[in-house]
């Protein structure tokens, strides 16, 4: 921007991956950016914080998977080193160890999805059950992340999808539903088939190495967001925590000219919302301007899922075979994970005892339990997986209840989700629940949508360079061929057959 020109003002609402991503790029382009965060510090639930005793806790552990190309590019740009090496993982049930996963990129690459099925070391699941998943491969070909595919599969539950393609009951119970409980945070009968296919393809099935994961060597707030926010503030951004948005000021030209936080008004040439579903619904409920539009009123049809995050300090060292572990079958509708923080976090590397993070998803039935009941339950469950926990004593603990914390991709929810562009000409959306065609999920999707929103602001206001967004790795050749053939057959069917079947 020229020195004579007054920098255009952009207000970004929400300081998670999406909000920080949009803010950082726009600040580098010379915009006058104000970042509003309802919480006490940037980063929201992802960031983590310290207790009054000085111990680090966070609202669940977040992994960084192999296809997170854009986040890894950001880390390189910030010149920080927040991650562990690639880690192996395991899966447990009440019967004990069920499967161990290798570092997939270290093994000979096989055409998708062969490596994903062959390389994990299943302890009990018979081969015949694993083979029952092969017909499901057609749905992965048919679901190409297009709007049409989302609308076709979104009304179907994941459980119906797996049943219709002949997946065995045991494979569903011991493999697919556990993936849903820790990937989409809900049981199969409560998950959209479209979201299921998108999530499974991105994290597991698109390419052999996609399931490989690294972890932050401390809280995300300390290792990533703190240096990132420092860089953002040096670029001139006003980062304002404890600012809860209550309304927008809209002019006669359908433009937002200001963002209201109680008695304060922040003037704006463009606005980016970068908050989760629950936060956005609260903003809409208090905002007459947003309530005036169907697209925002309809957000109240969307839901979110309860999470329970616990951290336990034990009085002795316990031998834990794998640092990251997923668990299923302990409760019918709840999945959980546990992590050896002595192996993952720098802070606990030389701790005399053992520090464990155990996170529960779709944990609504546990939120009203007392801390003591929850800690006792976690220790019982850990003992089932690793017997060494039986004799250990819990010397400290943290229990964090997170009602309505993560997006619920319920059947039929797609039609109520928002695209990045809204009916207000200069108001844009970002977050992991926003409709886009990039194909990523979770933290990577949130960050990508933040960059996409920044690009829409640049296009709208006419200043700055568009952010480069790295695409997901191309489909392998045989997948591309199969999808082209499938689409040709679909188009032929549309031209020849009457349109009386439900999508």
XYZ file of C-alpha atoms in Angstrom:
503
model
C 0.000 0.000 0.000
C 1.282 3.490 -0.738
C 2.277 5.788 2.106
C -0.359 8.314 1.004
C -3.179 5.783 1.262
C -4.858 5.199 4.609
C -4.511 1.472 5.466
C -7.792 -0.380 5.140
C -9.186 -1.575 8.454
C -10.005 -5.239 9.001
C -11.504 -6.680 12.175
C -10.919 -10.405 12.769
C -13.122 -12.084 15.390
C -11.530 -15.111 17.046
C -7.843 -15.852 17.690
C -7.536 -19.559 16.925
C -5.888 -21.129 13.879
C -8.285 -19.439 11.438
C -8.195 -15.988 13.020
C -4.446 -15.915 13.528
C -3.896 -17.164 9.978
C -6.086 -14.452 8.449
C -4.637 -11.754 10.726
C -1.013 -12.657 10.044
C -1.360 -12.581 6.270
C -3.359 -9.349 6.189
C -0.888 -7.648 8.546
C 1.960 -8.604 6.217
C 0.044 -6.918 3.395
C -0.121 -3.635 5.302
C -3.697 -3.743 6.540
C -4.719 -2.143 9.825
C -5.920 -5.286 11.596
C -7.666 -5.568 14.958
C -7.950 -9.095 16.377
C -10.745 -9.605 18.906
C -10.731 -12.652 21.183
C -13.522 -13.381 23.676
C -11.215 -15.391 25.931
C -8.419 -14.147 28.183
C -5.636 -14.907 25.675
C -5.178 -15.695 21.970
C -5.587 -19.273 20.877
C -8.853 -20.184 22.529
C -9.337 -23.790 23.580
C -6.374 -24.994 21.535
C -3.758 -22.869 23.285
C -3.533 -24.335 26.795
C -2.617 -22.445 29.954
C -0.915 -22.810 33.337
C -2.618 -23.615 36.629
C -2.098 -21.457 39.737
C 0.542 -24.023 40.719
C 2.419 -23.327 37.487
C 1.608 -26.622 35.758
C 0.684 -26.658 32.079
C -2.757 -27.950 31.099
C -4.766 -27.762 27.902
C -8.177 -28.602 26.495
C -7.068 -31.841 24.904
C -3.958 -32.826 22.962
C -3.899 -31.929 19.260
C -1.873 -33.905 16.708
C -0.354 -32.583 13.497
C -0.756 -35.075 10.679
C 1.424 -35.666 7.636
C -0.914 -33.824 5.196
C -0.858 -30.580 7.269
C 1.225 -28.910 4.559
C 0.116 -25.344 5.255
C 0.672 -25.492 9.003
C 4.109 -27.031 8.492
C 4.917 -24.240 6.000
C 3.883 -21.675 8.627
C 6.119 -23.334 11.236
C 9.059 -23.073 8.831
C 8.299 -19.406 8.188
C 8.176 -18.670 11.918
C 11.502 -20.508 12.322
C 10.355 -22.423 15.385
C 10.739 -26.077 16.318
C 7.631 -27.086 18.265
C 7.144 -30.719 17.219
C 8.232 -34.201 18.241
C 9.499 -36.649 15.665
C 6.924 -38.861 13.894
C 5.387 -41.144 16.510
C 3.879 -44.616 16.457
C 0.491 -45.129 18.047
C -1.583 -47.951 19.498
C -5.243 -48.724 20.030
C -6.747 -50.412 23.090
C -10.083 -51.940 24.056
C -11.164 -53.445 27.400
C -9.603 -56.679 26.086
C -6.178 -55.012 25.850
C -3.982 -54.005 22.937
C -5.831 -54.181 19.613
C -3.525 -52.661 16.988
C -0.168 -50.927 16.647
C 0.506 -48.527 13.787
C 3.919 -48.103 12.178
C 5.523 -44.956 10.777
C 3.927 -45.417 7.363
C 6.357 -43.181 5.448
C 9.239 -45.458 6.510
C 7.697 -48.458 4.733
C 7.561 -49.175 0.980
C 4.775 -47.049 -0.479
C 1.895 -49.103 -1.797
C -1.086 -47.870 -3.849
C -3.829 -46.470 -1.657
C -5.447 -47.965 0.372
C -3.341 -51.163 0.422
C -0.641 -49.945 2.805
C -3.235 -48.693 5.272
C -4.745 -52.189 5.478
C -1.550 -54.255 5.393
C 0.961 -52.451 7.595
C -0.933 -51.956 10.921
C -0.354 -54.854 13.320
C -3.797 -56.083 14.349
C -3.784 -58.326 17.411
C -7.278 -59.843 17.166
C -9.196 -58.528 14.155
C -9.447 -61.388 11.608
C -8.415 -60.835 7.992
C -11.894 -61.773 6.761
C -13.347 -58.845 8.704
C -10.762 -56.434 7.316
C -11.536 -57.618 3.778
C -15.204 -56.751 4.297
C -14.173 -53.089 3.957
C -13.234 -53.482 0.284
C -16.708 -52.668 -1.149
C -16.611 -49.425 0.869
C -13.835 -48.293 -1.462
C -16.485 -47.367 -4.035
C -17.915 -44.703 -1.718
C -14.440 -43.177 -1.371
C -14.268 -42.975 -5.162
C -17.776 -41.567 -5.421
C -17.230 -38.958 -2.683
C -15.013 -36.333 -4.331
C -15.579 -33.482 -1.834
C -17.763 -31.620 -4.323
C -20.926 -29.843 -3.232
C -22.979 -32.486 -5.041
C -21.199 -35.316 -3.199
C -21.682 -33.633 0.165
C -25.385 -33.215 -0.468
C -25.674 -36.816 -1.653
C -23.988 -38.374 1.388
C -24.737 -35.869 4.157
C -28.241 -37.150 4.905
C -26.903 -40.684 5.473
C -25.391 -41.685 8.809
C -21.940 -43.247 8.911
C -23.419 -46.409 10.398
C -25.888 -46.713 7.508
C -23.051 -46.168 5.049
C -20.895 -48.946 6.481
C -23.850 -51.303 6.760
C -25.008 -50.697 3.184
C -21.540 -51.552 1.853
C -21.349 -54.804 3.812
C -18.748 -53.878 6.424
C -18.715 -56.609 9.058
C -20.128 -55.854 12.501
C -16.768 -56.595 14.110
C -14.807 -54.350 11.739
C -17.257 -51.532 12.340
C -17.121 -51.953 16.116
C -13.354 -52.402 16.410
C -12.032 -50.159 13.643
C -14.410 -47.695 12.008
C -16.445 -46.533 14.981
C -13.305 -45.946 17.077
C -11.995 -43.760 14.234
C -15.235 -41.789 14.283
C -15.203 -41.359 18.045
C -11.749 -39.750 17.997
C -11.961 -38.201 14.502
C -15.485 -36.759 14.344
C -16.033 -37.109 18.112
C -19.354 -38.970 17.905
C -20.686 -42.509 17.347
C -21.493 -43.601 13.806
C -25.254 -43.181 14.064
C -24.668 -39.505 14.885
C -22.107 -38.748 12.152
C -22.755 -37.618 8.599
C -21.537 -40.115 6.007
C -20.149 -37.201 3.974
C -18.054 -35.931 6.880
C -16.979 -39.494 7.621
C -15.696 -40.071 4.098
C -13.975 -36.693 4.003
C -12.264 -37.232 7.346
C -11.204 -40.827 6.660
C -9.841 -39.947 3.230
C -7.814 -36.937 4.410
C -6.321 -38.494 7.554
C -5.963 -42.144 6.587
C -6.825 -43.357 3.116
C -5.737 -40.826 0.476
C -2.039 -41.685 0.735
C -0.130 -44.197 2.797
C 1.766 -41.671 4.946
C -1.274 -39.536 5.828
C -1.807 -41.206 9.213
C 1.708 -40.328 10.436
C 1.565 -37.693 13.170
C 3.756 -35.428 15.269
C 2.802 -33.774 18.533
C 3.576 -30.422 20.098
C 6.413 -30.638 22.643
C 4.341 -28.560 25.059
C 1.071 -26.677 24.843
C 0.219 -25.265 21.427
C -0.136 -21.864 23.083
C 3.416 -21.917 24.410
C 5.186 -23.566 21.483
C 3.317 -22.085 18.486
C 0.793 -19.359 19.300
C 3.044 -17.286 21.590
C 5.836 -16.739 19.022
C 3.225 -16.361 16.274
C 1.297 -13.683 18.194
C 4.559 -11.869 18.962
C 5.267 -11.774 15.230
C 1.708 -10.558 14.583
C 1.956 -7.782 17.172
C 5.291 -6.638 15.744
C 3.469 -6.207 12.413
C 1.237 -3.633 14.109
C -1.850 -5.710 14.866
C -3.941 -4.777 17.893
C -4.603 -8.081 19.683
C -7.438 -7.552 22.158
C -8.452 -10.448 24.464
C -11.603 -10.344 26.607
C -13.546 -8.672 23.798
C -16.806 -10.489 23.093
C -18.559 -9.389 19.898
C -22.231 -8.476 20.292
C -23.217 -7.037 16.904
C -22.231 -5.603 13.546
C -23.062 -2.146 12.243
C -24.449 -2.512 8.702
C -24.890 0.415 6.328
C -27.452 0.922 3.551
C -25.070 -0.668 1.024
C -25.130 -4.049 2.788
C -21.653 -3.480 4.212
C -20.375 -3.933 7.736
C -18.832 -0.657 8.890
C -18.159 -1.601 12.495
C -17.917 -4.434 14.991
C -19.611 -3.904 18.355
C -18.207 -5.250 21.626
C -20.548 -4.034 24.314
C -19.937 -0.277 24.532
C -16.995 -0.312 22.106
C -17.186 -0.057 18.321
C -14.312 -1.009 16.034
C -14.595 0.570 12.594
C -13.997 -1.827 9.709
C -13.692 -1.988 5.937
C -14.004 -5.781 6.175
C -14.789 -8.324 8.880
C -13.673 -11.937 9.253
C -15.388 -14.280 11.707
C -13.056 -17.058 12.857
C -14.865 -18.723 15.744
C -16.286 -22.183 16.338
C -19.925 -23.168 15.898
C -20.809 -22.617 19.557
C -19.146 -19.202 19.682
C -20.753 -18.128 16.429
C -24.204 -19.122 17.650
C -23.699 -16.985 20.767
C -22.711 -14.007 18.627
C -25.735 -14.494 16.369
C -28.076 -14.775 19.360
C -26.960 -11.340 20.578
C -26.706 -9.633 17.186
C -29.801 -8.049 15.605
C -27.850 -7.516 12.365
C -26.937 -11.190 12.008
C -30.366 -12.317 13.194
C -31.830 -10.485 10.221
C -30.380 -13.062 7.794
C -31.598 -16.625 7.295
C -28.074 -17.963 6.791
C -27.073 -16.884 10.310
C -30.367 -17.787 11.984
C -30.013 -21.293 10.534
C -26.723 -21.786 12.374
C -28.829 -22.688 15.405
C -29.533 -25.982 13.620
C -25.864 -26.900 14.071
C -24.547 -28.616 17.145
C -21.332 -29.235 19.030
C -19.919 -32.031 21.161
C -18.809 -32.171 24.794
C -15.169 -32.934 25.584
C -13.512 -33.884 28.860
C -9.755 -33.270 29.217
C -7.866 -34.736 32.166
C -4.214 -34.638 33.194
C -2.913 -36.989 35.885
C 0.422 -36.927 37.717
C 1.481 -40.328 39.115
C 4.032 -41.020 41.845
C 6.219 -43.376 39.797
C 7.559 -44.086 36.342
C 5.309 -46.424 34.354
C 6.436 -48.182 31.194
C 4.042 -47.079 28.428
C 4.815 -48.793 25.100
C 3.500 -46.002 22.829
C 3.294 -42.265 23.537
C -0.100 -41.786 21.815
C -3.018 -44.180 22.170
C -6.691 -44.321 21.170
C -9.235 -46.416 23.054
C -12.684 -47.827 22.302
C -15.319 -50.087 23.832
C -15.067 -48.699 27.368
C -18.272 -46.678 26.920
C -20.751 -47.214 24.092
C -20.836 -43.666 22.736
C -17.541 -42.200 23.975
C -14.053 -42.460 22.548
C -10.918 -41.502 24.422
C -7.207 -41.075 23.953
C -4.260 -41.052 26.327
C -0.768 -39.663 25.911
C 2.529 -40.185 27.704
C 3.590 -36.577 28.290
C 6.972 -37.670 29.659
C 7.729 -38.779 26.092
C 5.999 -35.906 24.262
C 6.442 -32.708 26.314
C 9.777 -31.094 27.133
C 8.383 -29.926 30.484
C 7.894 -33.495 31.727
C 10.854 -35.244 30.120
C 12.779 -35.454 33.415
C 9.764 -35.733 35.728
C 10.288 -38.324 38.459
C 6.785 -39.686 38.057
C 4.481 -40.245 35.072
C 2.288 -37.537 33.537
C -0.684 -38.656 31.442
C -3.183 -36.693 29.379
C -6.487 -38.556 28.884
C -9.147 -36.900 26.721
C -12.744 -38.070 26.256
C -14.926 -37.144 23.279
C -18.731 -37.154 23.227
C -18.355 -37.116 26.991
C -21.697 -35.536 27.878
C -22.540 -38.255 30.403
C -19.376 -37.509 32.415
C -19.441 -33.721 32.690
C -21.559 -33.752 35.858
C -19.321 -36.232 37.660
C -17.077 -34.934 40.429
C -13.356 -34.552 39.781
C -12.676 -37.460 42.140
C -15.038 -39.781 40.269
C -13.521 -38.803 36.923
C -9.922 -39.283 38.088
C -10.761 -42.726 39.547
C -12.435 -43.739 36.294
C -9.463 -42.597 34.215
C -7.059 -44.598 36.374
C -9.241 -47.712 36.037
C -9.306 -47.346 32.273
C -5.565 -46.737 32.090
C -4.946 -49.858 34.179
C -6.939 -51.934 31.693
C -4.597 -50.757 28.934
C -1.308 -50.678 30.873
C -1.367 -52.787 34.076
C 1.460 -50.714 35.625
C -1.055 -48.014 36.503
C -2.755 -50.308 39.029
C -0.253 -49.746 41.847
C 0.521 -46.115 40.988
C -0.876 -43.266 43.079
C -2.332 -40.077 41.606
C -0.523 -37.188 43.330
C -2.054 -34.350 41.306
C -4.710 -33.963 38.626
C -6.509 -31.510 36.396
C -10.050 -32.005 35.081
C -11.333 -29.643 32.385
C -14.958 -29.861 31.257
C -15.610 -28.487 27.788
C -19.320 -28.449 26.938
C -20.139 -27.901 23.263
C -16.442 -27.647 22.419
C -16.012 -29.213 18.968
C -18.090 -29.218 15.804
C -20.704 -31.948 15.431
C -20.868 -33.032 11.798
C -24.325 -34.522 12.221
C -26.348 -36.036 9.360
C -28.049 -33.229 7.450
C -25.869 -30.484 8.927
C -24.115 -29.531 5.683
C -27.031 -27.434 4.395
C -26.791 -25.163 7.454
C -23.038 -24.591 7.336
C -21.747 -21.357 5.862
C -19.392 -20.759 2.947
C -16.612 -18.186 3.303
C -18.679 -15.500 1.530
C -21.782 -14.245 3.306
C -24.741 -12.137 2.169
C -22.921 -9.087 3.573
C -20.534 -7.911 0.876
C -17.513 -7.460 3.177
C -18.116 -10.089 5.882
C -16.299 -13.408 5.510
C -16.234 -16.677 7.456
C -13.486 -19.090 8.460
C -13.094 -22.101 10.725
C -13.074 -25.893 10.609
C -16.868 -25.979 10.063
C -16.932 -23.647 7.045
C -17.710 -25.099 3.612
C -14.703 -25.131 1.316
C -13.260 -27.375 -1.366
C -9.664 -27.656 -0.166
C -10.219 -31.126 1.320
C -8.368 -30.671 4.628
C -9.760 -31.216 8.136
C -9.401 -30.064 11.731
C -6.571 -27.611 12.530
C -5.253 -27.598 8.961
C -8.692 -26.762 7.592
C -9.168 -23.977 10.139
C -5.837 -22.424 9.151
C -6.553 -22.820 5.421
C -9.968 -21.175 5.730
C -8.309 -18.292 7.567
C -5.999 -17.787 4.597
C -8.952 -18.098 2.223
C -10.856 -15.419 4.149
C -7.794 -13.150 4.021
C -7.653 -13.661 0.267
C -11.323 -12.706 -0.072
C -10.635 -9.490 1.860
C -7.710 -8.700 -0.454
C -9.857 -9.345 -3.524
C -12.696 -7.248 -2.100
C -10.579 -4.279 -1.019
C -8.108 -4.462 -3.882
C -4.844 -4.231 -1.936
C -2.152 -6.799 -1.220
C -0.881 -10.137 -2.469
C -2.990 -13.270 -2.285
C -1.745 -15.861 0.235
C -0.392 -19.045 -1.297
C -2.419 -22.023 -0.102
C -0.792 -25.396 -0.625
C -3.281 -27.939 -2.011
C -3.669 -31.408 -0.585
C -1.588 -33.997 -2.390
C -3.185 -35.103 -5.644
C -5.150 -38.323 -5.750
C -3.085 -41.262 -6.892
C -3.432 -42.133 -10.573
C -5.727 -45.122 -10.084
C -8.039 -43.018 -7.869
C -8.187 -40.255 -10.479
C -9.035 -42.754 -13.226
C -11.705 -44.428 -11.095
C -13.274 -41.070 -10.227
C -13.321 -39.958 -13.863
C -15.040 -43.195 -14.898
C -17.516 -42.933 -12.023
C -18.381 -39.326 -12.897
C -18.889 -40.244 -16.552
C -21.274 -43.043 -15.567
C -23.113 -40.699 -13.202
C -23.521 -38.047 -15.890
C -24.737 -40.665 -18.344
C -27.261 -41.917 -15.821
C -28.558 -38.396 -15.217
C -29.141 -37.884 -18.935
C -30.956 -41.198 -19.413
C -32.815 -41.876 -16.156
C -35.634 -39.932 -14.487
C -34.732 -37.874 -11.432
C -37.039 -39.509 -8.916
C -34.522 -41.129 -6.538
C -33.631 -39.393 -3.303
C -30.020 -38.196 -3.276
